[in-house]
């Protein structure tokens, strides 16, 4: 990247829990070095000082859920050379996309004492539904090592080492025996995008798919197998596919293939 | 050799400067780890295997090597999952390349099954056979001592007899053991398979096995050959696969295949890897790494403009046809040793022997 001698970075928050941008603060050891190599122009989690654009890199967290945010992301895009969507919300709509397809008005009436103050869109959508995105980093939350890798790659003008293969590959690299095969546990690893270094399986817990689908993901085959051979009820498998990346297309499709009643 | 003799042998290997690695129990499976004493071995345990299923279960005896194969293979030791190739350090305009140290650690692997050793020989051919042998692999290979154990039972997904790679330990081992266990005895028939093996065994002053002891051991290994859980008919298979590239059967496999790469990563002969560069934030320190990769990944066949094998169908077909057909064109032997790992560790239980049988039935 050869925009300016010291690239100007901005961090933006939309509908989200702040976990992904906290990954940047969580970089601890590398943070001081990063602060020398880039100019952090906007990062409200770290400083209330906000500098105006344009920015070389914008890291965008969260999904679009309000009209105001829909306009705001257009402005962020206009002001940014590179726009990187970080986390399950910014890349798939997040867990809040569970409301998509349901009645938002009912939710608002049930949750808020004064529903009239709430102005929200019907659906929670990823950044890519509104603006062109230069790079997407998955996960709930993202992996700080991956974030640093993408920033390093941008600074060095090289391709980031971020892979679209399954979580299984990372289990194999670590030497973790397959949880489904050896213990009969339900695990979404074979259909989920790598990036977490197979964190949950390394603690004996099946993957719950927070990175969303891998490339060429085939959750329908996995659902059939887990149901037929391990007796996992479809309702449980549908729930598993409707969590942090509930609106990811392959997961939506697999739920449709095994609707309630199957 | 009795149990005390085996314990002495393990101790002698450590004293001779070997780090002894072998089967150990970890995370609900038999995995490879350090063996300091016989208590580290999976005594009285075995594995029950089926397509997509592996369970550690208790045997009705105290056998130490009464298992078949597990999720790990010798590939982990010889061609590690991740390996740094060199480091580059930049100071101002000066660039220094720091080569990687050639591995010097001596490892003795205790309890390698026949298929495991054949798989190692298959990889040797790939990684050492050409004009440019892999230096890291070569060093590890030279420093590896193999103590094989012939199988006296076969697993549910085993088919080594179909591939001519077992169950008896042959070429490639330094020492071969056959564990014989009954109500009255628990001993090992020991055979030196190399001069290095003979040298290590001679100080143990082992008594000679009687011909009846040898016969009993041979009978048990022969019995294992008759228990294979799977069969692969290899007659004409190479040609059949080469001719069945357009078979609709590949589409059927693709509906089930997850392209998760488990089969290739547990396979003891799959050697594909990728090379990648890592840098620090300032770009002063960079490293080149090699990492296991798989023909099931879209990126694996990426050429300018896109991936050659975009469909899962084409990736499965590539894997199976390389393993069982074009590998023979390249190296004069099959790329499969019949260990059954790809069947057991496929999360949806896709069975290479069953897929081949279907192809054979559809395209007689």
Short mmCIF file of N, CA and C in Angstrom, two decimals, chain A residues 30 33-34 37 148-149 151-153 155-156 158-159 161-166 168-169 172-178 180-184 189-191 214-219 221-222 225-226 229-230, chain B residues 26-29 31 52-55 71-72 76 81-82 254-262 265-266 276-283 291-292 296-299 310 312 315 344-349:
data_model
loop_
_atom_site.label_atom_id
_atom_site.label_comp_id
_atom_site.label_asym_id
_atom_site.label_seq_id
_atom_site.Cartn_x
_atom_site.Cartn_y
_atom_site.Cartn_z
N UNK A 30 1.77 -6.13 20.18
CA UNK A 30 2.00 -5.56 18.84
C UNK A 30 1.42 -4.16 18.71
N UNK A 33 3.89 -1.20 18.37
CA UNK A 33 4.54 -1.22 17.05
C UNK A 33 3.57 -0.76 15.98
N UNK A 34 2.32 -1.22 16.11
CA UNK A 34 1.29 -0.84 15.13
C UNK A 34 1.08 0.68 15.16
N UNK A 37 3.53 2.43 13.11
CA UNK A 37 3.50 2.19 11.67
C UNK A 37 2.26 2.76 10.99
N UNK A 148 -4.06 -8.71 12.60
CA UNK A 148 -2.70 -8.21 12.43
C UNK A 148 -2.11 -8.66 11.10
N UNK A 149 -2.44 -9.89 10.70
CA UNK A 149 -1.94 -10.43 9.44
C UNK A 149 -2.46 -9.59 8.27
N UNK A 151 -3.51 -6.47 8.37
CA UNK A 151 -2.90 -5.13 8.43
C UNK A 151 -1.44 -5.21 7.94
N UNK A 152 -0.70 -6.24 8.40
CA UNK A 152 0.68 -6.41 7.95
C UNK A 152 0.75 -6.55 6.43
N UNK A 153 -0.16 -7.38 5.90
CA UNK A 153 -0.16 -7.63 4.46
C UNK A 153 -0.42 -6.34 3.70
N UNK A 155 0.25 -3.31 4.77
CA UNK A 155 1.43 -2.44 4.92
C UNK A 155 2.55 -2.90 4.00
N UNK A 156 2.68 -4.23 3.83
CA UNK A 156 3.79 -4.76 3.01
C UNK A 156 3.41 -4.90 1.54
N UNK A 158 1.38 -7.20 0.29
CA UNK A 158 1.33 -8.62 -0.11
C UNK A 158 -0.06 -9.19 0.20
N UNK A 159 -0.24 -10.43 -0.25
CA UNK A 159 -1.54 -11.09 -0.06
C UNK A 159 -1.67 -11.57 1.39
N UNK A 161 -2.49 -13.95 4.48
CA UNK A 161 -2.60 -15.40 4.64
C UNK A 161 -3.87 -15.71 5.42
N UNK A 162 -4.97 -15.70 4.73
CA UNK A 162 -6.25 -16.01 5.37
C UNK A 162 -6.90 -17.07 4.48
N UNK A 163 -7.27 -18.19 5.09
CA UNK A 163 -7.69 -19.33 4.28
C UNK A 163 -9.18 -19.57 4.36
N UNK A 164 -9.71 -20.13 3.26
CA UNK A 164 -11.16 -20.34 3.20
C UNK A 164 -11.51 -21.81 3.45
N UNK A 165 -10.52 -22.60 3.89
CA UNK A 165 -10.80 -24.02 4.09
C UNK A 165 -11.51 -24.27 5.43
N UNK A 166 -11.74 -25.56 5.73
CA UNK A 166 -12.53 -25.92 6.91
C UNK A 166 -11.73 -25.81 8.21
N UNK A 168 -11.55 -28.18 10.17
CA UNK A 168 -10.90 -29.50 10.30
C UNK A 168 -9.40 -29.40 10.01
N UNK A 169 -9.04 -28.58 9.05
CA UNK A 169 -7.62 -28.48 8.67
C UNK A 169 -6.81 -28.02 9.89
N UNK A 172 -6.37 -30.79 12.34
CA UNK A 172 -5.35 -31.73 11.88
C UNK A 172 -3.95 -31.14 12.10
N UNK A 173 -3.78 -29.85 11.84
CA UNK A 173 -2.47 -29.24 12.05
C UNK A 173 -2.09 -29.31 13.53
N UNK A 174 -3.09 -29.09 14.40
CA UNK A 174 -2.83 -29.15 15.85
C UNK A 174 -2.65 -30.57 16.35
N UNK A 175 -3.23 -31.55 15.60
CA UNK A 175 -3.18 -32.95 16.04
C UNK A 175 -4.37 -33.34 16.90
N UNK A 176 -5.43 -32.52 16.89
CA UNK A 176 -6.64 -32.84 17.66
C UNK A 176 -7.44 -33.94 16.94
N UNK A 177 -7.64 -35.10 17.58
CA UNK A 177 -8.46 -36.13 16.92
C UNK A 177 -9.89 -35.64 16.73
N UNK A 178 -10.50 -36.04 15.61
CA UNK A 178 -11.83 -35.55 15.25
C UNK A 178 -12.85 -35.87 16.35
N UNK A 180 -16.15 -35.57 16.23
CA UNK A 180 -17.33 -36.27 15.73
C UNK A 180 -17.01 -37.76 15.55
N UNK A 181 -15.87 -38.03 14.95
CA UNK A 181 -15.52 -39.42 14.66
C UNK A 181 -15.15 -40.20 15.93
N UNK A 182 -14.37 -39.58 16.82
CA UNK A 182 -13.88 -40.35 17.98
C UNK A 182 -14.83 -40.29 19.18
N UNK A 183 -15.67 -39.26 19.27
CA UNK A 183 -16.54 -39.16 20.44
C UNK A 183 -18.02 -39.00 20.12
N UNK A 184 -18.34 -38.91 18.85
CA UNK A 184 -19.74 -38.76 18.47
C UNK A 184 -20.31 -37.39 18.80
N UNK A 189 -17.34 -28.05 12.33
CA UNK A 189 -16.00 -27.83 11.75
C UNK A 189 -15.88 -28.12 10.26
N UNK A 190 -16.41 -29.26 9.77
CA UNK A 190 -16.21 -29.57 8.35
C UNK A 190 -16.90 -28.62 7.38
N UNK A 191 -17.85 -27.81 7.87
CA UNK A 191 -18.54 -26.90 6.94
C UNK A 191 -18.22 -25.44 7.25
N UNK A 214 -17.41 -22.30 5.12
CA UNK A 214 -16.18 -22.35 4.34
C UNK A 214 -16.53 -22.23 2.87
N UNK A 215 -15.53 -22.15 2.01
CA UNK A 215 -15.85 -22.17 0.57
C UNK A 215 -16.41 -23.56 0.23
N UNK A 216 -17.31 -23.64 -0.73
CA UNK A 216 -17.96 -24.90 -1.12
C UNK A 216 -18.52 -25.67 0.07
N UNK A 217 -19.08 -24.95 1.03
CA UNK A 217 -19.63 -25.58 2.23
C UNK A 217 -20.83 -26.46 1.87
N UNK A 218 -20.91 -27.63 2.51
CA UNK A 218 -22.00 -28.57 2.22
C UNK A 218 -22.71 -28.99 3.51
N UNK A 219 -23.34 -28.04 4.21
CA UNK A 219 -23.95 -28.39 5.50
C UNK A 219 -25.08 -29.42 5.39
N UNK A 221 -25.20 -32.20 3.72
CA UNK A 221 -24.65 -33.55 3.86
C UNK A 221 -24.29 -33.83 5.31
N UNK A 222 -23.71 -32.83 5.98
CA UNK A 222 -23.33 -33.03 7.38
C UNK A 222 -24.56 -33.21 8.26
N UNK A 225 -25.99 -36.67 7.83
CA UNK A 225 -25.15 -37.69 8.48
C UNK A 225 -25.29 -37.64 10.00
N UNK A 226 -25.24 -36.44 10.57
CA UNK A 226 -25.32 -36.33 12.04
C UNK A 226 -26.67 -36.83 12.53
N UNK A 229 -26.76 -40.97 11.57
CA UNK A 229 -25.77 -41.85 12.20
C UNK A 229 -25.53 -41.55 13.68
N UNK A 230 -25.76 -40.31 14.10
CA UNK A 230 -25.54 -40.00 15.52
C UNK A 230 -26.85 -39.66 16.22
N UNK B 26 -4.57 -40.41 24.09
CA UNK B 26 -4.80 -38.98 24.27
C UNK B 26 -6.06 -38.55 23.55
N UNK B 27 -6.87 -37.71 24.19
CA UNK B 27 -8.09 -37.17 23.57
C UNK B 27 -8.99 -38.27 23.00
N UNK B 28 -9.12 -39.38 23.73
CA UNK B 28 -10.05 -40.42 23.30
C UNK B 28 -9.62 -41.21 22.08
N UNK B 29 -8.33 -41.21 21.79
CA UNK B 29 -7.84 -41.96 20.64
C UNK B 29 -6.41 -42.41 20.90
N UNK B 31 -2.95 -41.87 19.86
CA UNK B 31 -2.20 -40.85 19.14
C UNK B 31 -0.71 -41.08 19.41
N UNK B 52 -16.60 -43.22 9.22
CA UNK B 52 -16.98 -42.03 10.01
C UNK B 52 -17.01 -42.27 11.50
N UNK B 53 -16.45 -43.39 11.96
CA UNK B 53 -16.51 -43.66 13.40
C UNK B 53 -15.28 -44.38 13.94
N UNK B 54 -14.79 -43.89 15.07
CA UNK B 54 -13.62 -44.48 15.74
C UNK B 54 -13.93 -44.47 17.23
N UNK B 55 -13.80 -45.62 17.88
CA UNK B 55 -14.01 -45.65 19.33
C UNK B 55 -12.88 -46.43 19.98
N UNK B 71 -5.69 -41.53 14.38
CA UNK B 71 -5.73 -40.29 13.60
C UNK B 71 -4.35 -39.78 13.19
N UNK B 72 -3.29 -40.18 13.88
CA UNK B 72 -1.96 -39.71 13.50
C UNK B 72 -1.26 -40.74 12.61
N UNK B 76 3.32 -37.12 10.36
CA UNK B 76 3.45 -36.04 11.36
C UNK B 76 4.88 -35.81 11.79
N UNK B 81 3.25 -30.92 10.08
CA UNK B 81 2.14 -30.11 9.57
C UNK B 81 2.56 -28.69 9.19
N UNK B 82 3.47 -28.11 9.97
CA UNK B 82 3.98 -26.76 9.66
C UNK B 82 5.48 -26.78 9.87
N UNK B 254 -20.09 -36.13 -4.81
CA UNK B 254 -20.01 -34.70 -4.51
C UNK B 254 -21.19 -34.22 -3.67
N UNK B 255 -22.35 -34.89 -3.77
CA UNK B 255 -23.48 -34.46 -2.93
C UNK B 255 -23.20 -34.76 -1.45
N UNK B 256 -22.37 -35.79 -1.20
CA UNK B 256 -22.05 -36.15 0.20
C UNK B 256 -20.76 -35.52 0.68
N UNK B 257 -19.80 -35.33 -0.22
CA UNK B 257 -18.46 -34.86 0.18
C UNK B 257 -18.52 -33.44 0.74
N UNK B 258 -17.80 -33.22 1.85
CA UNK B 258 -17.79 -31.92 2.51
C UNK B 258 -16.59 -31.07 2.05
N UNK B 259 -15.72 -31.64 1.24
CA UNK B 259 -14.44 -31.02 0.84
C UNK B 259 -13.71 -30.42 2.05
N UNK B 260 -13.81 -31.13 3.18
CA UNK B 260 -13.22 -30.63 4.43
C UNK B 260 -11.74 -30.99 4.54
N UNK B 261 -11.29 -31.91 3.66
CA UNK B 261 -9.87 -32.30 3.58
C UNK B 261 -9.43 -33.30 4.64
N UNK B 262 -10.34 -33.77 5.47
CA UNK B 262 -9.93 -34.73 6.51
C UNK B 262 -9.24 -35.96 5.92
N UNK B 265 -5.63 -35.26 4.98
CA UNK B 265 -4.74 -34.91 6.09
C UNK B 265 -4.45 -36.12 6.98
N UNK B 266 -5.40 -37.05 7.09
CA UNK B 266 -5.12 -38.27 7.86
C UNK B 266 -4.39 -39.30 6.99
N UNK B 276 4.18 -20.51 2.22
CA UNK B 276 3.66 -19.16 2.46
C UNK B 276 4.67 -18.31 3.21
N UNK B 277 4.58 -17.01 3.00
CA UNK B 277 5.48 -16.07 3.67
C UNK B 277 4.74 -15.34 4.77
N UNK B 278 5.42 -15.16 5.90
CA UNK B 278 4.84 -14.33 6.97
C UNK B 278 5.81 -13.20 7.25
N UNK B 279 5.26 -12.05 7.59
CA UNK B 279 6.13 -10.91 7.92
C UNK B 279 5.67 -10.32 9.24
N UNK B 280 6.55 -9.59 9.88
CA UNK B 280 6.10 -8.82 11.04
C UNK B 280 5.52 -7.51 10.51
N UNK B 281 4.97 -6.70 11.40
CA UNK B 281 4.29 -5.48 10.96
C UNK B 281 5.24 -4.55 10.20
N UNK B 282 6.49 -4.46 10.67
CA UNK B 282 7.43 -3.51 10.06
C UNK B 282 8.07 -4.06 8.80
N UNK B 283 7.89 -5.36 8.54
CA UNK B 283 8.49 -5.96 7.35
C UNK B 283 9.99 -6.17 7.49
N UNK B 291 3.32 -25.75 4.84
CA UNK B 291 2.17 -26.20 5.63
C UNK B 291 1.41 -27.25 4.82
N UNK B 292 0.86 -28.26 5.52
CA UNK B 292 0.03 -29.26 4.83
C UNK B 292 -1.09 -28.55 4.07
N UNK B 296 -8.45 -30.91 -1.88
CA UNK B 296 -9.87 -30.61 -1.68
C UNK B 296 -10.14 -29.12 -1.50
N UNK B 297 -9.07 -28.32 -1.44
CA UNK B 297 -9.25 -26.87 -1.26
C UNK B 297 -9.35 -26.17 -2.62
N UNK B 298 -10.24 -25.22 -2.68
CA UNK B 298 -10.37 -24.46 -3.92
C UNK B 298 -9.04 -23.77 -4.27
N UNK B 299 -8.41 -23.17 -3.26
CA UNK B 299 -7.16 -22.43 -3.49
C UNK B 299 -6.04 -23.31 -4.02
N UNK B 310 -12.99 -26.09 -9.47
CA UNK B 310 -13.95 -25.31 -8.68
C UNK B 310 -14.98 -26.21 -8.03
N UNK B 312 -16.61 -29.56 -6.20
CA UNK B 312 -16.18 -30.58 -5.25
C UNK B 312 -16.02 -31.92 -5.98
N UNK B 315 -12.68 -32.20 -7.37
CA UNK B 315 -11.64 -32.36 -6.34
C UNK B 315 -11.60 -33.80 -5.83
N UNK B 344 -12.47 -44.04 7.97
CA UNK B 344 -12.83 -43.81 9.37
C UNK B 344 -12.97 -42.32 9.69
N UNK B 345 -12.04 -41.51 9.18
CA UNK B 345 -12.02 -40.10 9.59
C UNK B 345 -12.75 -39.16 8.64
N UNK B 346 -13.51 -39.71 7.71
CA UNK B 346 -14.41 -38.87 6.93
C UNK B 346 -15.59 -38.56 7.83
N UNK B 347 -15.89 -37.28 8.10
CA UNK B 347 -16.98 -36.97 9.03
C UNK B 347 -18.34 -37.48 8.57
N UNK B 348 -18.48 -37.74 7.24
CA UNK B 348 -19.75 -38.29 6.77
C UNK B 348 -19.57 -39.72 6.24
N UNK B 349 -18.45 -40.33 6.56
CA UNK B 349 -18.25 -41.75 6.28
C UNK B 349 -18.18 -42.15 4.81
#
